[in-house]
Every structure is written in C-alpha cells, then in structure tokens.
Amino acid sequence: MRVATIDIGTNTTLLLVAERNEQGIVKPLAERAEITRLGRGIGGDGLLRAENVARTLEVLREYTREAQTLQAPVFAIGTEGLRRAPNAQDFLQPAATILGTPVEVISGDREAHLTFLAAQRSFPREAEGDVVVIDIGGGSTEIIIANAANITYRQSLPLGSVRLTEAFVHSDPPQAEDVHRLEAHVRQTLASVPFPAHATLIGTAGTVTTLAAMAQELRDYDPAAVHGFRLSRQALHEQRLRLRAATQAEREQMAGLDPRRADVVFAGATLLAGIVEQAGAAAVLVSDRGIRWGLAFDQFDNLRLATVPPGEIRP
C-alpha cells in the first residue's frame, strides 16, 4: 500500500510518499519540504497573498508529479493559515484541480490528533508513559498530553513562528522591549496548559527540527541525526541566545538553519523555550515526523479497515 500525504502549512508545504509492507512496516519513499509562505500575513488581515498562492500551487504541481510517478494516491491537508484566510478559496479551488482531490482544511483538534499519532508510532516506548507532544507551526501550535497513549488534553493555540514574528519582532536583531513582550505573551498563553510533572516532551515540525540541527551544527540536514535527538534545555538556551544576538543576515549563515527560516526562527525558539519552562522539562525529544506522517498512518489504518472482509475479526 502506498499513499502520498501533503501538509500545506502557514510557512511550509511538505510531502511524504510512504509505503506499508505486508508486515505493517511503513517506510518513506520520498520526502520533500519547501518553504512556500502561504500564510504570511496571518497576524494581520489573514488574507492569502497572490504571490504566496502562486508559489505554493507550483510546489503542489511538483509534488503531484512525484506522487504520480510513485503511483501513490494523494491526500492533502491545510492548517491554520487556510483555516483563517477569508480568501482561502483562491487557493483551494486551483489546488484541488492540480491534486485531483480536494484539500481537507482540518480543525485544530484533528491537527492535534494527527500530530499525536505520528509521535506515538515513532516513539512507542515513550508513549507508554506521560507524554506532551508539541507541534510548532507557523500559525498555530498543537499541544497534546497523553498517558499510556490515552489523550487527556489537546489544544490548538494561536502561537506560531510566523504569527509571533509578525506580532512582536520589529527590529533586526530583536530589541529587548520586543523580546520581553514576546516572552510575556507566550507565558500568558501557555499558563492554562496542564503540563504534567516528569512527562516526556516530544517536539515536531520545522522550528524544533531546525534547533536540533543547529545544536549539532549540521551543514546538510540529516533526518537520521535529527529524529530521536534529545535537545537539552541548556542547548536550546544557547541557540536562542545566538539567534537573539544575530542579524538576519548572520542567522542565514548559521549551520543547521535553512536561510529561508532565518526571519522567524527566533520567535519559534522563544516559544519552544517557553513550553520547556512551563513543562519543567530537561530536554525535548525531537521528531522529524510531523502531521504528514500522522496522516499517512491514519490513511493506512483506514485502508486496512477497508480491506477486511465482512464478518472477519481484526486482530
């Protein structure tokens, strides 16, 4: 069984083509990530800009060709940028034509579910205890708390690297007043989250994987080095200090940092630091497998159900 899953986010558009064999093992056949900036402006009027729509549609054309080459049906989802945009149909209509299937604009709850599913399947041992799974996106952050794989709390918060940058970062490098306002906003928004003591903190998506790559000084991004890496609280603090002191031009030269993230990564790092502080965590277990993986697992599960003959009992 093969599927191609596409995650159309506020800042990035990601592709996974995956295959599940007869033993139930899922392996990637292709993965792509492009920074398309579809939801830039989410902190203002929320309108999708024509140039960002065009850029993202072109990436979808490339992804569709790749999925067709690998003979994988496409499943595409959109997140916070498309949930908020008053003119989302300007993107969704041509996107459906390109993909041959509609883009599912998912709720924050479904986004949280897919995020947790990806983390649970990636780190089954850790998921047996108390876990907090976080997905820091461009426009929103999903937080899922679970015990023994039973979700006890999930929330989509209006926090994201793009959204926070647009709202609070107005100088290069960030000035003290902006940083203090940003930190205070993060603390206030996270205050109601019931973080359990001594839980494993699992982080996914571009901000987290970027900081893990920076901590390891990876000149070329290596998923194998990032997935499963434990980003300590001290290492996160050190990277955030580096980002705060640097100009954007200087950040663009840092090992492990995609230059196209250089303008929003400081706000994302501040958000991650706030989550680590509120959770009382010593480290973040980094996952390179975000909601595109959760969607793939979800589709494989649905395909398995569809292929069970009537009356047969599934194990």
Tab-separated table of C-alpha atoms in Angstrom:
chain	number	residue	atom	x	y	z
A	1	MET	CA	0.000	0.000	0.000
A	2	ARG	CA	1.239	3.472	-0.871
A	3	VAL	CA	-0.014	6.942	-0.040
A	4	ALA	CA	1.224	10.470	-0.694
A	5	THR	CA	0.384	12.954	2.044
A	6	ILE	CA	0.801	16.707	1.717
A	7	ASP	CA	0.787	19.126	4.642
A	8	ILE	CA	0.064	22.691	3.499
A	9	GLY	CA	1.070	24.892	6.400
A	10	THR	CA	1.419	28.574	7.091
A	11	ASN	CA	5.134	28.603	6.305
A	12	THR	CA	5.961	25.258	4.680
A	13	THR	CA	4.445	22.722	2.322
A	14	LEU	CA	5.607	19.162	2.902
A	15	LEU	CA	5.298	15.902	1.003
A	16	LEU	CA	5.618	12.315	2.171
A	17	VAL	CA	5.233	9.324	-0.100
A	18	ALA	CA	5.160	6.216	2.080
A	19	GLU	CA	4.674	2.502	1.612
A	20	ARG	CA	3.422	-0.111	4.064
A	21	ASN	CA	4.542	-3.690	3.513
A	22	GLU	CA	2.767	-6.920	4.428
A	23	GLN	CA	4.399	-6.887	7.870
A	24	GLY	CA	2.879	-3.463	8.585
A	25	ILE	CA	6.195	-1.604	8.432
A	26	VAL	CA	5.899	1.895	6.983
A	27	LYS	CA	8.861	3.343	5.139
A	28	PRO	CA	9.294	6.628	3.254
A	29	LEU	CA	9.827	6.514	-0.483
A	30	ALA	CA	10.132	10.284	-0.887
A	31	GLU	CA	10.065	13.329	1.389
A	32	ARG	CA	10.111	16.968	0.353
A	33	ALA	CA	9.835	20.231	2.235
A	34	GLU	CA	9.516	23.655	0.646
A	35	ILE	CA	9.099	26.976	2.415
A	36	THR	CA	6.195	28.461	0.466
A	37	ARG	CA	4.972	31.087	2.980
A	38	LEU	CA	1.311	30.629	2.040
A	39	GLY	CA	0.040	32.088	5.320
A	40	ARG	CA	2.375	35.059	5.660
A	41	GLY	CA	0.265	37.924	6.958
A	42	ILE	CA	-1.672	35.630	9.282
A	43	GLY	CA	-1.060	38.067	12.121
A	44	GLY	CA	-2.768	40.851	10.172
A	45	ASP	CA	-5.822	40.508	7.938
A	46	GLY	CA	-5.211	36.802	7.325
A	47	LEU	CA	-5.558	37.223	3.555
A	48	LEU	CA	-3.532	34.945	1.311
A	49	ARG	CA	-1.223	36.963	-0.942
A	50	ALA	CA	-1.306	36.203	-4.673
A	51	GLU	CA	2.443	35.581	-4.914
A	52	ASN	CA	2.332	33.109	-1.998
A	53	VAL	CA	-0.628	31.293	-3.520
A	54	ALA	CA	1.193	31.017	-6.863
A	55	ARG	CA	4.386	29.748	-5.194
A	56	THR	CA	2.511	27.103	-3.219
A	57	LEU	CA	0.492	25.926	-6.235
A	58	GLU	CA	3.694	25.433	-8.199
A	59	VAL	CA	5.083	23.264	-5.404
A	60	LEU	CA	1.851	21.237	-5.437
A	61	ARG	CA	2.354	20.606	-9.151
A	62	GLU	CA	5.808	19.208	-8.419
A	63	TYR	CA	4.537	17.077	-5.554
A	64	THR	CA	1.668	15.728	-7.667
A	65	ARG	CA	4.064	14.656	-10.416
A	66	GLU	CA	6.235	12.884	-7.850
A	67	ALA	CA	3.236	11.083	-6.341
A	68	GLN	CA	2.058	10.016	-9.779
A	69	THR	CA	5.498	8.683	-10.649
A	70	LEU	CA	5.436	6.566	-7.484
A	71	GLN	CA	1.809	5.534	-8.106
A	72	ALA	CA	0.579	6.841	-4.774
A	73	PRO	CA	-2.881	8.391	-4.222
A	74	VAL	CA	-2.726	11.902	-2.808
A	75	PHE	CA	-4.233	13.095	0.474
A	76	ALA	CA	-3.712	16.786	1.268
A	77	ILE	CA	-4.495	18.824	4.361
A	78	GLY	CA	-4.372	22.518	5.189
A	79	THR	CA	-3.892	24.022	8.630
A	80	GLU	CA	-4.095	27.374	10.434
A	81	GLY	CA	-3.299	29.671	7.508
A	82	LEU	CA	-6.156	28.204	5.474
A	83	ARG	CA	-8.483	27.994	8.482
A	84	ARG	CA	-8.148	31.736	9.000
A	85	ALA	CA	-7.892	33.116	5.470
A	86	PRO	CA	-11.056	34.914	4.263
A	87	ASN	CA	-9.972	34.204	0.671
A	88	ALA	CA	-8.934	30.580	1.170
A	89	GLN	CA	-10.950	29.527	-1.901
A	90	ASP	CA	-8.496	31.471	-4.087
A	91	PHE	CA	-6.041	28.737	-3.197
A	92	LEU	CA	-8.257	25.732	-2.515
A	93	GLN	CA	-10.031	25.673	-5.880
A	94	PRO	CA	-6.922	25.596	-8.110
A	95	ALA	CA	-5.181	23.307	-5.607
A	96	ALA	CA	-7.956	20.715	-5.954
A	97	THR	CA	-7.619	20.852	-9.737
A	98	ILE	CA	-3.853	20.295	-9.542
A	99	LEU	CA	-4.049	17.493	-6.984
A	100	GLY	CA	-7.102	15.783	-8.416
A	101	THR	CA	-8.626	15.786	-4.943
A	102	PRO	CA	-9.809	18.487	-2.519
A	103	VAL	CA	-7.536	19.824	0.198
A	104	GLU	CA	-9.014	18.977	3.605
A	105	VAL	CA	-8.783	22.066	5.811
A	106	ILE	CA	-8.569	20.342	9.158
A	107	SER	CA	-9.647	21.585	12.560
A	108	GLY	CA	-7.160	22.228	15.325
A	109	ASP	CA	-8.413	19.077	17.075
A	110	ARG	CA	-7.745	16.894	14.030
A	111	GLU	CA	-4.343	18.501	13.610
A	112	ALA	CA	-3.559	17.632	17.221
A	113	HIS	CA	-4.765	14.041	16.681
A	114	LEU	CA	-2.524	13.554	13.638
A	115	THR	CA	0.432	15.089	15.466
A	116	PHE	CA	-0.006	12.679	18.363
A	117	LEU	CA	-0.481	9.696	16.046
A	118	ALA	CA	2.845	10.445	14.337
A	119	ALA	CA	4.645	10.775	17.678
A	120	GLN	CA	3.038	7.668	19.153
A	121	ARG	CA	4.000	5.479	16.173
A	122	SER	CA	7.511	6.974	16.050
A	123	PHE	CA	8.249	6.641	19.788
A	124	PRO	CA	6.007	3.809	21.085
A	125	ARG	CA	8.085	3.214	24.215
A	126	GLU	CA	7.916	6.830	25.339
A	127	ALA	CA	4.175	6.927	24.554
A	128	GLU	CA	3.581	4.254	27.183
A	129	GLY	CA	4.062	6.861	29.935
A	130	ASP	CA	3.188	10.534	30.380
A	131	VAL	CA	3.978	12.494	27.210
A	132	VAL	CA	3.473	16.026	25.974
A	133	VAL	CA	3.577	16.304	22.189
A	134	ILE	CA	4.036	19.748	20.664
A	135	ASP	CA	3.817	20.802	17.032
A	136	ILE	CA	5.045	24.359	16.499
A	137	GLY	CA	3.758	25.611	13.177
A	138	GLY	CA	3.837	28.967	11.501
A	139	GLY	CA	0.365	29.992	12.610
A	140	SER	CA	-0.576	27.711	15.474
A	141	THR	CA	0.869	25.266	17.976
A	142	GLU	CA	-0.775	21.987	18.867
A	143	ILE	CA	-0.245	20.595	22.368
A	144	ILE	CA	-1.335	17.064	23.189
A	145	ILE	CA	-0.983	15.479	26.629
A	146	ALA	CA	-1.394	11.731	26.987
A	147	ASN	CA	-0.898	8.955	29.493
A	148	ALA	CA	-0.360	5.370	28.290
A	149	ALA	CA	-1.433	6.502	24.794
A	150	ASN	CA	-4.731	7.896	26.125
A	151	ILE	CA	-5.105	11.563	25.234
A	152	THR	CA	-6.147	13.620	28.246
A	153	TYR	CA	-5.718	17.112	26.778
A	154	ARG	CA	-5.320	18.582	23.336
A	155	GLN	CA	-5.427	22.160	22.248
A	156	SER	CA	-4.550	24.240	19.218
A	157	LEU	CA	-3.126	27.545	20.452
A	158	PRO	CA	-2.781	30.768	18.390
A	159	LEU	CA	1.004	30.656	18.684
A	160	GLY	CA	3.386	30.067	15.797
A	161	SER	CA	6.747	31.211	14.488
A	162	VAL	CA	5.281	33.381	11.712
A	163	ARG	CA	2.405	34.717	13.755
A	164	LEU	CA	4.635	35.688	16.709
A	165	THR	CA	7.268	37.247	14.461
A	166	GLU	CA	4.701	39.448	12.754
A	167	ALA	CA	3.175	40.493	16.071
A	168	PHE	CA	6.281	41.093	18.191
A	169	VAL	CA	9.588	41.148	16.291
A	170	HIS	CA	10.009	44.580	14.731
A	171	SER	CA	13.771	45.046	14.667
A	172	ASP	CA	16.858	43.224	13.459
A	173	PRO	CA	18.274	41.905	15.717
A	174	PRO	CA	15.314	41.780	18.139
A	175	GLN	CA	15.377	44.524	20.725
A	176	ALA	CA	14.876	43.960	24.449
A	177	GLU	CA	11.398	45.508	24.588
A	178	ASP	CA	10.106	43.293	21.780
A	179	VAL	CA	11.672	40.206	23.347
A	180	HIS	CA	10.078	40.911	26.736
A	181	ARG	CA	6.651	41.407	25.133
A	182	LEU	CA	7.046	38.196	23.153
A	183	GLU	CA	8.092	36.197	26.221
A	184	ALA	CA	5.217	37.592	28.275
A	185	HIS	CA	2.679	36.735	25.575
A	186	VAL	CA	3.985	33.168	25.331
A	187	ARG	CA	3.853	32.705	29.119
A	188	GLN	CA	0.337	34.111	29.327
A	189	THR	CA	-0.985	31.928	26.508
A	190	LEU	CA	0.600	28.778	27.923
A	191	ALA	CA	-0.499	29.438	31.509
A	192	SER	CA	-3.676	27.367	31.247
A	193	VAL	CA	-1.997	24.269	29.805
A	194	PRO	CA	-1.999	21.474	32.457
A	195	PHE	CA	1.529	20.190	31.885
A	196	PRO	CA	2.068	17.011	33.961
A	197	ALA	CA	5.221	16.676	36.041
A	198	HIS	CA	8.031	14.500	34.721
A	199	ALA	CA	6.414	13.894	31.308
A	200	THR	CA	8.463	13.218	28.174
A	201	LEU	CA	8.302	16.260	25.901
A	202	ILE	CA	8.224	15.365	22.185
A	203	GLY	CA	8.591	18.192	19.678
A	204	THR	CA	7.981	18.182	15.949
A	205	ALA	CA	7.892	20.498	12.915
A	206	GLY	CA	10.347	22.986	11.476
A	207	THR	CA	11.232	25.124	14.498
A	208	VAL	CA	12.114	22.103	16.629
A	209	THR	CA	13.992	20.188	13.925
A	210	THR	CA	15.892	23.337	12.950
A	211	LEU	CA	17.078	23.933	16.529
A	212	ALA	CA	18.146	20.275	16.760
A	213	ALA	CA	20.123	20.637	13.524
A	214	MET	CA	21.707	23.865	14.789
A	215	ALA	CA	22.687	22.261	18.090
A	216	GLN	CA	24.521	19.575	16.088
A	217	GLU	CA	25.951	22.094	13.586
A	218	LEU	CA	24.632	20.103	10.643
A	219	ARG	CA	25.720	21.732	7.402
A	220	ASP	CA	23.363	19.437	5.494
A	221	TYR	CA	20.079	18.462	7.083
A	222	ASP	CA	20.093	14.790	8.070
A	223	PRO	CA	16.738	13.332	9.202
A	224	ALA	CA	18.507	10.367	10.804
A	225	ALA	CA	20.564	12.725	13.014
A	226	VAL	CA	17.568	14.868	13.940
A	227	HIS	CA	14.882	12.239	14.542
A	228	GLY	CA	15.295	10.955	18.080
A	229	PHE	CA	17.804	13.667	19.075
A	230	ARG	CA	17.385	14.994	22.601
A	231	LEU	CA	17.630	18.779	22.580
A	232	SER	CA	18.595	19.712	26.121
A	233	ARG	CA	17.242	22.779	27.872
A	234	GLN	CA	20.777	24.197	28.003
A	235	ALA	CA	21.389	23.619	24.280
A	236	LEU	CA	18.076	25.305	23.463
A	237	HIS	CA	19.032	28.269	25.662
A	238	GLU	CA	22.384	28.597	23.888
A	239	GLN	CA	20.823	28.540	20.414
A	240	ARG	CA	18.203	31.089	21.399
A	241	LEU	CA	20.896	33.457	22.713
A	242	ARG	CA	22.778	33.110	19.406
A	243	LEU	CA	19.636	33.885	17.419
A	244	ARG	CA	18.712	36.859	19.576
A	245	ALA	CA	22.146	38.476	19.186
A	246	ALA	CA	22.390	37.961	15.413
A	247	THR	CA	21.026	39.899	12.478
A	248	GLN	CA	19.009	38.060	9.881
A	249	ALA	CA	21.989	38.095	7.517
A	250	GLU	CA	24.094	36.461	10.236
A	251	ARG	CA	21.407	33.905	11.029
A	252	GLU	CA	21.265	32.927	7.373
A	253	GLN	CA	24.874	31.719	7.647
A	254	MET	CA	24.362	29.535	10.721
A	255	ALA	CA	24.919	25.795	10.335
A	256	GLY	CA	21.696	23.823	10.599
A	257	LEU	CA	19.454	26.797	9.827
A	258	ASP	CA	17.702	26.972	6.454
A	259	PRO	CA	18.205	30.628	5.424
A	260	ARG	CA	14.512	30.821	4.499
A	261	ARG	CA	13.639	30.319	8.180
A	262	ALA	CA	16.057	32.960	9.411
A	263	ASP	CA	13.395	35.649	9.851
A	264	VAL	CA	11.008	33.585	12.009
A	265	VAL	CA	13.217	31.118	13.883
A	266	PHE	CA	13.917	33.367	16.890
A	267	ALA	CA	10.217	33.685	17.706
A	268	GLY	CA	9.840	29.928	17.273
A	269	ALA	CA	12.790	29.286	19.592
A	270	THR	CA	11.297	31.635	22.192
A	271	LEU	CA	8.024	29.737	22.013
A	272	LEU	CA	9.791	26.380	22.416
A	273	ALA	CA	11.774	27.738	25.366
A	274	GLY	CA	8.529	28.907	26.967
A	275	ILE	CA	6.976	25.458	26.557
A	276	VAL	CA	10.051	23.754	28.027
A	277	GLU	CA	9.969	26.136	31.003
A	278	GLN	CA	6.244	25.701	31.647
A	279	ALA	CA	6.518	21.916	31.302
A	280	GLY	CA	9.567	21.745	33.565
A	281	ALA	CA	11.301	19.549	31.005
A	282	ALA	CA	15.021	18.882	30.917
A	283	ALA	CA	15.017	18.179	27.169
A	284	VAL	CA	12.889	17.856	24.059
A	285	LEU	CA	12.812	14.541	22.211
A	286	VAL	CA	12.853	15.658	18.568
A	287	SER	CA	10.656	14.076	15.923
A	288	ASP	CA	11.266	14.587	12.225
A	289	ARG	CA	7.842	13.063	11.570
A	290	GLY	CA	5.035	15.608	11.713
A	291	ILE	CA	1.387	15.553	10.704
A	292	ARG	CA	2.125	14.341	7.168
A	293	TRP	CA	3.288	11.126	8.856
A	294	GLY	CA	0.233	11.116	11.113
A	295	LEU	CA	-1.973	11.460	8.042
A	296	ALA	CA	-0.124	8.595	6.333
A	297	PHE	CA	-0.590	6.334	9.372
A	298	ASP	CA	-4.251	7.362	9.506
A	299	GLN	CA	-4.785	6.515	5.830
A	300	PHE	CA	-3.021	3.167	6.161
A	301	ASP	CA	-5.263	2.354	9.113
A	302	ASN	CA	-8.334	3.264	7.018
A	303	LEU	CA	-7.113	1.149	4.105
A	304	ARG	CA	-6.613	-1.809	6.415
A	305	LEU	CA	-10.178	-1.468	7.696
A	306	ALA	CA	-11.484	-1.223	4.131
A	307	THR	CA	-9.767	-4.456	3.113
A	308	VAL	CA	-11.125	-6.588	5.993
A	309	PRO	CA	-13.794	-8.956	4.568
A	310	PRO	CA	-17.283	-8.666	6.138
A	311	GLY	CA	-17.544	-10.684	9.324
A	312	GLU	CA	-13.796	-11.151	9.760
A	313	ILE	CA	-12.397	-10.182	13.143
A	314	ARG	CA	-9.349	-7.948	13.028
A	315	PRO	CA	-6.523	-8.592	15.482
